[in-house]
């Protein structure tokens, strides 16, 4: 958490006359959107008028959240986003650890901005900003936003809108409270959010019971050809660009696919490989159990990183070559 002196300094910045911008990473997920909107609603409770900016669009299943459709998407509103960042007095950087994680458009704007920059994030090796709250032990940035509100001594301002957004972020980034980083503290916070108005049944239904036909077709395809290697310890799933197009892929359709590999008895690592729709690279998602560190594995071999049990990467070969390289490198890993 921020030090007591930092909290006092940040409090002094959170005044109505200051322009506040909240930014999250490229390809925003549930925790990115939930933490950003949760913080936005909290700052509004304090009389501020913050603006949430995301580099590119996010899945439809997250757009039910309060004010989600008021988020400024930089890809669509470049001038508005750029001016807001340029004129900001304070920029909150949520759920990413370095400016370049917000993409080639927004990243340079953050670096050039004159604003005071406040990072709240749970990924490893954060860059230096004016104020940094980084803790890799916490399963979701949305939980960290709640801790931040607690540190300010303003839990009484948490209303239904804040509770719904933060609950969604915690729920999605813990895989429905399944991942090992989910702690007793996480559950206590979730209980408090429920008491403040978050409805678990509604949130779960709005977020996860929203399958499109294209998503189910894609899921059926990859599950029908899932491959298990390394004596049953590693599962591999993959999709090609032409398959995505043929089956009507929509943004967010492959969310969570990588987790199916870990549901196989005996697996400790799941890897999902997908050709990018527009650019010539392979997008990779890694998940693992126990002490198997896919963060370091991805950093070392696949231009990525993340958490010990959840990481992503990019590779610039064909999907067939990428999978073969992965198999070779994974075979050399000891676990």
PDB file of C-alpha atoms in Angstrom, residues 30 34-35 37-38 41 64-66 142 158-171 193-194 196-200 202-203 206-207:
ATOM      1  CA  UNK A  30     -12.862  -7.728 -16.496  1.00  0.00           C
ATOM      2  CA  UNK A  34     -14.048  -3.248 -13.141  1.00  0.00           C
ATOM      3  CA  UNK A  35     -11.211  -1.492 -11.304  1.00  0.00           C
ATOM      4  CA  UNK A  37     -15.118   2.014 -13.309  1.00  0.00           C
ATOM      5  CA  UNK A  38     -15.054   1.242  -9.591  1.00  0.00           C
ATOM      6  CA  UNK A  41     -17.625   5.934  -9.314  1.00  0.00           C
ATOM      7  CA  UNK A  64     -23.460  -4.002 -18.579  1.00  0.00           C
ATOM      8  CA  UNK A  65     -21.448  -2.374 -15.788  1.00  0.00           C
ATOM      9  CA  UNK A  66     -22.556   1.103 -14.647  1.00  0.00           C
ATOM     10  CA  UNK A 142     -10.099  -4.270  -8.227  1.00  0.00           C
ATOM     11  CA  UNK A 158     -18.731   2.715  -1.503  1.00  0.00           C
ATOM     12  CA  UNK A 159     -22.160   2.457  -3.108  1.00  0.00           C
ATOM     13  CA  UNK A 160     -23.872  -0.107  -5.308  1.00  0.00           C
ATOM     14  CA  UNK A 161     -22.168   1.055  -8.521  1.00  0.00           C
ATOM     15  CA  UNK A 162     -18.706   0.821  -6.967  1.00  0.00           C
ATOM     16  CA  UNK A 163     -19.517  -2.545  -5.397  1.00  0.00           C
ATOM     17  CA  UNK A 164     -20.771  -4.056  -8.661  1.00  0.00           C
ATOM     18  CA  UNK A 165     -17.713  -2.937 -10.630  1.00  0.00           C
ATOM     19  CA  UNK A 166     -15.126  -4.064  -8.067  1.00  0.00           C
ATOM     20  CA  UNK A 167     -16.921  -7.379  -7.502  1.00  0.00           C
ATOM     21  CA  UNK A 168     -16.844  -8.036 -11.255  1.00  0.00           C
ATOM     22  CA  UNK A 169     -13.129  -7.299 -11.455  1.00  0.00           C
ATOM     23  CA  UNK A 170     -12.304  -9.580  -8.534  1.00  0.00           C
ATOM     24  CA  UNK A 171     -14.584 -12.358  -9.777  1.00  0.00           C
ATOM     25  CA  UNK A 193     -19.194  -5.505  -1.567  1.00  0.00           C
ATOM     26  CA  UNK A 194     -22.263  -7.748  -1.434  1.00  0.00           C
ATOM     27  CA  UNK A 196     -23.010  -2.632  -0.232  1.00  0.00           C
ATOM     28  CA  UNK A 197     -25.198  -3.756  -3.125  1.00  0.00           C
ATOM     29  CA  UNK A 198     -23.304  -6.157  -5.402  1.00  0.00           C
ATOM     30  CA  UNK A 199     -25.633  -8.988  -6.498  1.00  0.00           C
ATOM     31  CA  UNK A 200     -23.507 -12.116  -7.212  1.00  0.00           C
ATOM     32  CA  UNK A 202     -26.864 -10.874 -11.436  1.00  0.00           C
ATOM     33  CA  UNK A 203     -23.177 -10.117 -11.936  1.00  0.00           C
ATOM     34  CA  UNK A 206     -24.450 -10.685 -16.938  1.00  0.00           C
ATOM     35  CA  UNK A 207     -20.732 -11.477 -17.231  1.00  0.00           C
TER      36      UNK A 207
END
